[in-house]
Coordinates of C-alpha atoms and ligand atoms in Angstrom, one line a residue:
X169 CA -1.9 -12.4 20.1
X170 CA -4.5 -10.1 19.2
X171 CA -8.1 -11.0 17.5
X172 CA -10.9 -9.3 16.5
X173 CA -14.7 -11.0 17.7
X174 CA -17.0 -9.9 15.2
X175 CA -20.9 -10.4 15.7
X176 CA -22.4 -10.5 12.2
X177 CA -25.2 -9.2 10.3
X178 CA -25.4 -5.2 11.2
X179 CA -25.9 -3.4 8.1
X180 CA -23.1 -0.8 8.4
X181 CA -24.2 3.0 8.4
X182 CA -22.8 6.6 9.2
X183 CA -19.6 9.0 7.6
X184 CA -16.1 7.6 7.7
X185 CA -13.1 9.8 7.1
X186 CA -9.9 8.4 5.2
X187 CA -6.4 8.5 6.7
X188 CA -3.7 9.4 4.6
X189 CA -2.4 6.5 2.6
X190 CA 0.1 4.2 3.9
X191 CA 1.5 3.3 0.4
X192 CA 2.0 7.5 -0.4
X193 CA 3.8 7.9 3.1
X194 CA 6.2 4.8 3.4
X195 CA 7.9 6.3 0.3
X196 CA 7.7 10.2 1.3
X197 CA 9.3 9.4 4.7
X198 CA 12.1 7.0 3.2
X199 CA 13.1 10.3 0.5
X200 CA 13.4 12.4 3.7
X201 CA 16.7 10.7 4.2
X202 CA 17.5 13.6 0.9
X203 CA 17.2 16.1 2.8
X204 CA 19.3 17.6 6.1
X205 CA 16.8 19.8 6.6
X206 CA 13.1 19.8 9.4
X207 CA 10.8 18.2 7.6
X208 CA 6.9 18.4 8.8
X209 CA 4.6 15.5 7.7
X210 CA 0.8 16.0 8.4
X211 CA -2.0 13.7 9.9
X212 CA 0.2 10.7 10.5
X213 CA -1.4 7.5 10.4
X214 CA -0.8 5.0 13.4
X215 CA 0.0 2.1 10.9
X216 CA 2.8 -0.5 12.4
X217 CA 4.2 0.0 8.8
X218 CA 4.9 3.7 9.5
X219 CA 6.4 3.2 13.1
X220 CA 8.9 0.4 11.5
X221 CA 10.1 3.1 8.8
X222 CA 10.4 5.5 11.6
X223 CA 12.6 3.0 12.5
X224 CA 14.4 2.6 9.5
X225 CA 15.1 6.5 9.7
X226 CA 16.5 6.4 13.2
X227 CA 18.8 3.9 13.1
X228 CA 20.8 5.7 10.5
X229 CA 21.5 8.4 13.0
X230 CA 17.8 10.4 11.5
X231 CA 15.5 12.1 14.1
X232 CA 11.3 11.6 13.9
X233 CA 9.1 11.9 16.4
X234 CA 5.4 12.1 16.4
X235 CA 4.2 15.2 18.3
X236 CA 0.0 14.6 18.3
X237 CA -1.2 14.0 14.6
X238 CA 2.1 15.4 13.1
X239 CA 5.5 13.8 12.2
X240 CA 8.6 15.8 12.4
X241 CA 11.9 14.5 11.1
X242 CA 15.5 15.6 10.8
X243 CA 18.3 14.2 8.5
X244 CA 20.6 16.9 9.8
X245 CA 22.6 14.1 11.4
X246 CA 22.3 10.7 9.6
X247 CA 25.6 9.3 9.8
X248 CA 24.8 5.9 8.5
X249 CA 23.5 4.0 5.1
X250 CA 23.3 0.7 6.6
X251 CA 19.7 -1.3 6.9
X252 CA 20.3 -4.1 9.0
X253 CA 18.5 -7.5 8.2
X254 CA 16.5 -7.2 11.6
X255 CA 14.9 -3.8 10.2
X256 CA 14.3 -4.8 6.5
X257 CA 12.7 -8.4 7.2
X258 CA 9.8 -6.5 9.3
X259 CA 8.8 -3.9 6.4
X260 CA 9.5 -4.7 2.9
X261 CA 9.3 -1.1 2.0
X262 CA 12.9 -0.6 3.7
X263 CA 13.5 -1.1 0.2
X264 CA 12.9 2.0 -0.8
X265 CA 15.4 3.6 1.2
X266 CA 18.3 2.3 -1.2
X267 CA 17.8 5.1 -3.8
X268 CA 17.4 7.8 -1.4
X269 CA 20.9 6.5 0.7
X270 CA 22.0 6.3 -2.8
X271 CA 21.6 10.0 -3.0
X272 CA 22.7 11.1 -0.1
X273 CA 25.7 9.3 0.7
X274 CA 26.5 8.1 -2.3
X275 CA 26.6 4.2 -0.9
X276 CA 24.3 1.7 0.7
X277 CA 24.4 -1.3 2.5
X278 CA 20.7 -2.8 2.5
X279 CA 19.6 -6.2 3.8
X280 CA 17.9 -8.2 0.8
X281 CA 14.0 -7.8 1.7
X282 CA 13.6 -11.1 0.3
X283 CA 9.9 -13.0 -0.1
X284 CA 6.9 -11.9 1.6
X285 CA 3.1 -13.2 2.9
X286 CA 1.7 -12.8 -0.9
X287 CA 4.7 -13.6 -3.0
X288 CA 7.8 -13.5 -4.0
X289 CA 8.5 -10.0 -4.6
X290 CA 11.8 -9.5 -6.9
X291 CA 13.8 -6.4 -6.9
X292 CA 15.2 -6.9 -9.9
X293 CA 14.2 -4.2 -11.9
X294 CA 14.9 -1.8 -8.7
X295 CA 18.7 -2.7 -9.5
X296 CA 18.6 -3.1 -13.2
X297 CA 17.3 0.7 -13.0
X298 CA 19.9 1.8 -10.6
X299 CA 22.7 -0.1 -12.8
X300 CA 21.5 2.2 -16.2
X301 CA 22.2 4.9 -14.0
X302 CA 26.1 4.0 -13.1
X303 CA 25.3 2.6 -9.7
X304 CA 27.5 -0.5 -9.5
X305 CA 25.8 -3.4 -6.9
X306 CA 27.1 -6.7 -5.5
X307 CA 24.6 -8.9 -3.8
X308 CA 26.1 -11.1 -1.4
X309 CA 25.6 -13.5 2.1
X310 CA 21.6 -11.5 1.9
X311 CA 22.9 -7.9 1.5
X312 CA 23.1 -5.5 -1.5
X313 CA 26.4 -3.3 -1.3
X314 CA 25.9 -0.3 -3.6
X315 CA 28.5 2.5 -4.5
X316 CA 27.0 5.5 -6.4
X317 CA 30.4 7.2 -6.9
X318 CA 29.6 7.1 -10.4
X319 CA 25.9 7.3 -10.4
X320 CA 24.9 9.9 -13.5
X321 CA 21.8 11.1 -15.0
X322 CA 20.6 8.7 -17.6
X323 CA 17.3 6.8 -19.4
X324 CA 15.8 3.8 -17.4
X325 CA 13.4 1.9 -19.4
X326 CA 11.2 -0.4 -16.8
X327 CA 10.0 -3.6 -18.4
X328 CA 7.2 -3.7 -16.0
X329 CA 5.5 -0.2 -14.3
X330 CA 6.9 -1.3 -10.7
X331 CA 5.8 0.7 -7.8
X332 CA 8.9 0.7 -5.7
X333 CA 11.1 0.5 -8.6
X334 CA 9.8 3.9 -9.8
X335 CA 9.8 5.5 -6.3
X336 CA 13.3 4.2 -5.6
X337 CA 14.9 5.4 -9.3
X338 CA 12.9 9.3 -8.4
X339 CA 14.8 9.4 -5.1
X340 CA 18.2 7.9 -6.4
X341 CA 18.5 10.9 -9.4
X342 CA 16.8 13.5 -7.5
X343 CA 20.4 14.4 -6.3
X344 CA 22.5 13.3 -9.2
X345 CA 24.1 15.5 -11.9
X346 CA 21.8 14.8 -15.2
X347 CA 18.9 14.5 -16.3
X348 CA 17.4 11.3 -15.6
X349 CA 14.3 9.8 -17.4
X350 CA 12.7 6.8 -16.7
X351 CA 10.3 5.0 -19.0
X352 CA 7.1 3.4 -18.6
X353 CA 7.1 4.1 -14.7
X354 CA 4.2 3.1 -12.7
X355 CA 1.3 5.5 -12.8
X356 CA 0.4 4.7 -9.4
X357 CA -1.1 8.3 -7.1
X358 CA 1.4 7.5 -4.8
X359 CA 4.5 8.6 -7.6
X360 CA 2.4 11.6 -8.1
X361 CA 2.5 12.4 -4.6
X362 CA 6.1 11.6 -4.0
X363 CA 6.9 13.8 -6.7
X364 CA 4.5 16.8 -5.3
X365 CA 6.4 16.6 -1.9
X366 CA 9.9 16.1 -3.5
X367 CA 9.3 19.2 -6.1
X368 CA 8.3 21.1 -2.6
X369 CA 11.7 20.2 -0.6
X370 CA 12.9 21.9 -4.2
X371 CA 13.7 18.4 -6.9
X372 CA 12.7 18.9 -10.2
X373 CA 10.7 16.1 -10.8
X374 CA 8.4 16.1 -14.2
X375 CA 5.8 13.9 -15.5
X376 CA 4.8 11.0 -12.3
X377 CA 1.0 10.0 -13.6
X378 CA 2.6 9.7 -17.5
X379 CA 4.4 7.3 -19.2
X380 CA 7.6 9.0 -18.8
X381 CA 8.9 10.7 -15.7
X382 CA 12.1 13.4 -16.0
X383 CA 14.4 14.5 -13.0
X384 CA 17.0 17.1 -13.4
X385 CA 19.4 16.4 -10.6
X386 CA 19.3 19.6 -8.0
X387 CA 22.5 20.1 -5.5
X388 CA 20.4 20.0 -2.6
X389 CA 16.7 20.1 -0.9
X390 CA 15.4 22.0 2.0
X391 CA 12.8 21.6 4.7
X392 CA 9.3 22.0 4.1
X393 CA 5.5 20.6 5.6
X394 CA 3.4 18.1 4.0
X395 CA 0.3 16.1 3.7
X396 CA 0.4 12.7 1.8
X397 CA -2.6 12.1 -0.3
X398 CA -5.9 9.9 1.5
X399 CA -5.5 6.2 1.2
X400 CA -7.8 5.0 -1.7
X401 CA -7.3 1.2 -0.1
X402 CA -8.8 1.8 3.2
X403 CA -11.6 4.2 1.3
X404 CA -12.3 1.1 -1.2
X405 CA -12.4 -1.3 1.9
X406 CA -14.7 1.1 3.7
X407 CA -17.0 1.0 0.7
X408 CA -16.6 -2.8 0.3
X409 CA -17.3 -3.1 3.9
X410 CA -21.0 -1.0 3.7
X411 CA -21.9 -2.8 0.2
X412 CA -21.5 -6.1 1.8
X413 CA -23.6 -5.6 4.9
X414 CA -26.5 -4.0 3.1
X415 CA -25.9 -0.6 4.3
X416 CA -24.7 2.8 3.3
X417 CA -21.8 4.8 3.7
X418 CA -20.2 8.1 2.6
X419 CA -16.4 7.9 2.6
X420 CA -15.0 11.6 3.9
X421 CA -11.6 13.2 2.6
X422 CA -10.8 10.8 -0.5
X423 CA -10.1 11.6 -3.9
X424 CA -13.1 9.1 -6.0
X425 CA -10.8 9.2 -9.2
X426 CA -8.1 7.0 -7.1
X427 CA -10.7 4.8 -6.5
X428 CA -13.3 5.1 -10.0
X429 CA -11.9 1.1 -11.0
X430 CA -13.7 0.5 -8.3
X431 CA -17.0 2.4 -7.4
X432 CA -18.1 2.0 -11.1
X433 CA -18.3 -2.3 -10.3
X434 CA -20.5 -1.4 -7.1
X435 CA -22.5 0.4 -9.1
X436 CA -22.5 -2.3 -11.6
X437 CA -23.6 -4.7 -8.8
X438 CA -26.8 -2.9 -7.5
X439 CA -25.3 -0.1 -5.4
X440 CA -26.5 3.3 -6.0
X441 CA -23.0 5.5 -6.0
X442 CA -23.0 9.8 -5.7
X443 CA -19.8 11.0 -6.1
X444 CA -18.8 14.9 -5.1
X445 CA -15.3 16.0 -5.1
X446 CA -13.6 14.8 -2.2
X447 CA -16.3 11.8 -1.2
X448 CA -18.5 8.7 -2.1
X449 CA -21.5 8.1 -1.0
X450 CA -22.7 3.7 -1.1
X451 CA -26.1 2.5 -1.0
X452 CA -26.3 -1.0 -0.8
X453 CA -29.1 -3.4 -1.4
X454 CA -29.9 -6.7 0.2
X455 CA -28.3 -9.0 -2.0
X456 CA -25.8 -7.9 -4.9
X457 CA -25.0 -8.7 -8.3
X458 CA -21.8 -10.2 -9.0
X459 CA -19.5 -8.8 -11.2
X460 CA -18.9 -11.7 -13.5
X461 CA -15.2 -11.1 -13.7
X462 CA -12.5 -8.8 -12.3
X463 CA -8.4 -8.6 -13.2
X464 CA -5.7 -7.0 -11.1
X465 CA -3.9 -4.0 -12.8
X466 CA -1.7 -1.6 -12.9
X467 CA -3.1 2.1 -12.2
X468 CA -5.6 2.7 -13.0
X469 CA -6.5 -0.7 -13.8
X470 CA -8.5 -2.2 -10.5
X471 CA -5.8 -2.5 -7.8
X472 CA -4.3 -5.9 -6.3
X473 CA -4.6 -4.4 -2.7
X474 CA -8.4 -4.3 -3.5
X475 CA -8.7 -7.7 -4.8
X476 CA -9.2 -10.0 -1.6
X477 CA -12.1 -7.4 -0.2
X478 CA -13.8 -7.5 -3.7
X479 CA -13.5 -11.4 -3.6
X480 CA -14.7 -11.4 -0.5
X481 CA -18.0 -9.8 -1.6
X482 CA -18.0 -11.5 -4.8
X483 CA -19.0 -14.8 -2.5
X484 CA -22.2 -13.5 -0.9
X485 CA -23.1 -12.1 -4.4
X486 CA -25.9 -13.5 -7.2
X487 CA -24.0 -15.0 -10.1
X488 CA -20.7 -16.7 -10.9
X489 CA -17.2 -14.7 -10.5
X490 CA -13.6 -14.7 -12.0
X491 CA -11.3 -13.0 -10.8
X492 CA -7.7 -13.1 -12.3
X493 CA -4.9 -11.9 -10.0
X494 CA -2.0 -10.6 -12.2
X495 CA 0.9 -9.2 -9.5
X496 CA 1.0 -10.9 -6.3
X497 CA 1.2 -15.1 -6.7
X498 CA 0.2 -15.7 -3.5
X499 CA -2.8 -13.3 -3.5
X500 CA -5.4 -16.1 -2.4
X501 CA -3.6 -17.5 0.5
X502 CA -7.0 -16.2 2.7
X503 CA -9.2 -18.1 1.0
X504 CA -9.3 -21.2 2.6
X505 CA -10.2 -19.3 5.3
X506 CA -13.4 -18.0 3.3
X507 CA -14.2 -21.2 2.9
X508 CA -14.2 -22.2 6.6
X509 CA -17.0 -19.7 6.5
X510 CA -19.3 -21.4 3.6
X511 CA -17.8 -19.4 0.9
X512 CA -17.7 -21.4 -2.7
X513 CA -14.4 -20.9 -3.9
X514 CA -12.2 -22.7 -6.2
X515 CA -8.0 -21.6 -6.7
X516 CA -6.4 -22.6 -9.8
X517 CA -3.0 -21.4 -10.1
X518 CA -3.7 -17.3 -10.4
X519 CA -7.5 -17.3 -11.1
X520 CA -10.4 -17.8 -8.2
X521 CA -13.9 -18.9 -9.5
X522 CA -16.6 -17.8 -6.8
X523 CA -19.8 -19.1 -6.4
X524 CA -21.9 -16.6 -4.8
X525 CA -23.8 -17.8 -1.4
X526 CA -26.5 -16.6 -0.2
X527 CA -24.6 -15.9 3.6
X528 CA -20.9 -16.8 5.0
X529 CA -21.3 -18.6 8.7
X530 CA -19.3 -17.0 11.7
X531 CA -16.0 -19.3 12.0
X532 CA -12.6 -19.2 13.7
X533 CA -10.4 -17.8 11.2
X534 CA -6.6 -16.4 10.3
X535 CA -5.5 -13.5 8.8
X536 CA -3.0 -14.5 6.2
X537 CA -1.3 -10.9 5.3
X538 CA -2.8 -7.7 5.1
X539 CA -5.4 -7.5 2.4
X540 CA -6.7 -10.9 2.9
X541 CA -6.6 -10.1 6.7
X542 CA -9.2 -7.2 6.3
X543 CA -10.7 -9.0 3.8
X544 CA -11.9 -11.9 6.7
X545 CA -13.1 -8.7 8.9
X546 CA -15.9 -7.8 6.1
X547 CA -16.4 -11.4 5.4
X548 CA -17.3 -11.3 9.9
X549 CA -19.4 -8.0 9.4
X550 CA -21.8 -9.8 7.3
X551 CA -21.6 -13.8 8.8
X552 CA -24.5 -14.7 10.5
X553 CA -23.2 -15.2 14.0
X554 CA -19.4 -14.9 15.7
X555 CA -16.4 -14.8 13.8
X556 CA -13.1 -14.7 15.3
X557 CA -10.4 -13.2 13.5
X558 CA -6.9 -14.2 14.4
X559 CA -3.1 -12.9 13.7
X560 CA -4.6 -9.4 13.5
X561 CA -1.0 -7.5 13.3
X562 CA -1.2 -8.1 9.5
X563 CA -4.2 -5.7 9.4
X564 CA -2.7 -3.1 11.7
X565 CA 0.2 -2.9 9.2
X566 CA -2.4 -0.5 7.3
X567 CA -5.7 0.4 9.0
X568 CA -5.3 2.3 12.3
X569 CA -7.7 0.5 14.4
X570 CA -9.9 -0.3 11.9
X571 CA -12.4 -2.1 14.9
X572 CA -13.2 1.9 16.1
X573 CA -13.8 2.9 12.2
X574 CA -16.6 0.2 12.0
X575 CA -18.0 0.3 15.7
X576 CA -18.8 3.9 14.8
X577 CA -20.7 3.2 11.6
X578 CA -22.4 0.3 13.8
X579 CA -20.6 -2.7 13.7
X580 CA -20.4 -5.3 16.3
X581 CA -16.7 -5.5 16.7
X582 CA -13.8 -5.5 19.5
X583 CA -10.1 -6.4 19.5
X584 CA -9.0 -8.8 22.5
X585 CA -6.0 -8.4 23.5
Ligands
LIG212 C1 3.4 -1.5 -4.2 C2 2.5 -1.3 -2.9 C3 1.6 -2.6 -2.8 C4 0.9 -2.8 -4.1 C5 1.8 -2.9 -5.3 C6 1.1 -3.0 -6.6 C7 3.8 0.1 -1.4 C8 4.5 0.2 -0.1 N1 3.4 -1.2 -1.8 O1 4.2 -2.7 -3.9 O2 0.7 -2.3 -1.7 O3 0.2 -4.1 -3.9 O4 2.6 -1.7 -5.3 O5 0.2 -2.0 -6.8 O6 3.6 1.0 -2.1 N2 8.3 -6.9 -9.7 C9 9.4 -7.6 -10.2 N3 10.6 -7.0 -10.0 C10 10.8 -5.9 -9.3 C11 9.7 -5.2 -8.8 C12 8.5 -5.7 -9.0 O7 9.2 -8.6 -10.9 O8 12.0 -5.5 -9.2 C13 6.9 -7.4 -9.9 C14 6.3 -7.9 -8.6 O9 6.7 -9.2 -8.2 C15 4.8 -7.8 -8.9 C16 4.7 -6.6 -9.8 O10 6.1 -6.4 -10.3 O11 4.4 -8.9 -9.6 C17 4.3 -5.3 -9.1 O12 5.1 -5.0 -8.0 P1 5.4 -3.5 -7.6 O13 4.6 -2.5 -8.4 O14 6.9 -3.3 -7.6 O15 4.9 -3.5 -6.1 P2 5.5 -2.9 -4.8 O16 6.2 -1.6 -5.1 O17 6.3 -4.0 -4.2

């Protein structure tokens, strides 16, 4: 198993570039399964995420290959709209396929992506939408059977602004006859991108970023190239990373609005923030101010994904910190590894009260999922002394060698294999 060794205490410095974001291209590849058509996607990250959709795509008969920092794929001959149980237990976001199978063949057989590493994750209101629109599903023995013989344009009102509900009910009535309108969609940037790329293969998608979001069913889409938007998580992480070590950083090729729930509390903690059109640049100080309290959100509320690497800061902080996690139940699971590392940190159900330390101490630790995963790597950068990180495949899920991105800005850092 892989691990990251991380000697502590270098204040980070330098330029970092984003990638493109992970949650914008998991979507945007699963509605190329729309389209029978070449489809170019640009500057491809190398997240294990991505390579599991590829996956997903090839197994129903899809071609995509990576050719250098490109991604080219080809529905022409996807014969399939099966998602085994083998494919959908290794990326939740298999999930998202359903309404673009829906579209294109009209029926789906989808393994159940059941729980995952920070909750429980119902898709209830993914169906419930798909029902409004004449889809009629039968969950049984862990699969979801769909036939969309029926399927018409209609109104979908979401009881909660789901991410993947909203992506999945856009690719399901980009095809259909109707108009279909969904209400009180997520507002996420990653529905405004889907709709941008969808709108290019030709949909006619209206509204993604407002409350409510209008498709008028097209009979067909065509080919087209494509670059998903930067990934405002890895940009927040990089600018969590440089406040937390002291240092300074200017985050290349990102879009600061994404991310303004967050730069505005670094600034509120002792940072000094610039912000030009397409990047941030984070001085940090010695020791920060803690934010006093912080709640998980809906865009553009402050996002859950940022949560764990905010907490993680909050514990070397001055002050006293709440911070109230409203989507994910098991958002804290990495913080008993925290306090393995002097952290002062108390869970109570969905709220953490930290205690900020004056330093963390290098200690053997475990990623947990993801977030929290990358959240233990800047906990390491700023340690005094070695800290191991273990079960590092949760972080490579979304940062592409994320050891390289902070050796360059001067981080001691390597992954052992
Ligand atoms: C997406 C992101 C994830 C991010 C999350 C919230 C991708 C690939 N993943 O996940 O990184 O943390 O948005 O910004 O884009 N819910 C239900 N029923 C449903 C669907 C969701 O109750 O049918 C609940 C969830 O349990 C959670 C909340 O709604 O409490 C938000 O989930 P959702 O917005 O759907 O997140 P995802 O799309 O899964």
């Amino acid at each position: 198993m892989s691990k990251f060794l991380i000697n502590g205490g270098t204040k980070l410095s330098g330029e970092y570039s984003v990638d493109c974001a992970k949650n914008a291209y998991l979507p945007i590849i699963a509605s190329t399964i729309l389209c029978k058509e070449e489809i170019i996607l640009k500057d491809c990250p190398f997240f294990a995420d991505i390579d599991n959709m590829i996956l997903i795509l090839r197994n129903l008969g899809m071609t995509a290959e990576r050719k250098g920092t490109e991604l080219y794929i080809n529905g022409k001959n996807a014969y399939q709209s099966y998602i085994p149980t083998e494919l959908a237990k290794v990326i939740r976001s298999s999930i998202f396929a359903l309404g673009a199978l829906l579209g294109r063949f009209e029926k789906a057989k989808v393994a159940y992506p059941g729980g995952c590493d920070i909750g429980l994750r119902p898709i209830d209101l993914h169906l419930k939408g798909l029902r409004d629109l004449g889809v009629k599903i039968i969950e049984s023995h862990g699969y979801i059977y769909c036939d969309a013989s029926k399927m018409h344009g209609g109104q979908v009102y979401l009881d909660y602004p789901s991410v993947g509900a909203t992506e999945n009910l856009i690719m399901a009535a980009v095809l259909c006859k109707g108009i279909t309108t969904i209400i009180n969609p997520a507002k996420e940037p990653e529905i405004v991108d889907l709709q941008n790329f969808l709108n290019k293969m030709g949909a006619k998608i209206d509204g993604a970023g407002t409350d409510i979001i209008t498709i008028t069913g097209v009979e067909e889409l065509h080919g087209t190239e494509y670059r998903p938007i930067p990934d405002r998580i890895i940009a927040g992480t990089m600018l969590i990373a440089a406040a937390i070590t002291g240092g300074s950083i200017t985050v290349k090729n990102c879009i600061p609005q994404h991310i303004s729930s967050l730069y505005t509390k670094l600034q509120k903690s002792g940072c000094e923030i610039d912000v030009k059109s397409d990047c941030i640049f984070l001085q940090s100080k010695d020791r920060l101010d803690s934010i006093s309290f912080l709640d998980t959100m809906p865009y553009p509320g402050f996002p859950t994904d940022l949560q764990a690497q905010m907490l993680t800061l909050q514990t070397v902080c001055k002050g006293y910190c709440i911070i109230q996690e409203n989507m994910f139940e098991s958002r804290f699971k990495f913080v008993p590894e925290l306090i393995k590392m002097g952290a002062n940190v108390r869970v109570h159900q969905r709220t953490a009260y930290v205690s900020g330390v004056p330093s963390l101490l290098g200690a053997d630790v475990f990623a947990t999922d993801l977030r929290g995963g990358v959240a233990l790597v800047l906990a390491g950068l700023c340690a005094k002394g070695y800290t191991t990180v273990h079960d590092i495949y949760h972080i490579d899920r979304g940062y592409s060698h994320i050891e390289d991105a902070l050796t360059s800005l001067g981080a001691s850092i390597k992954r052992v294999e």
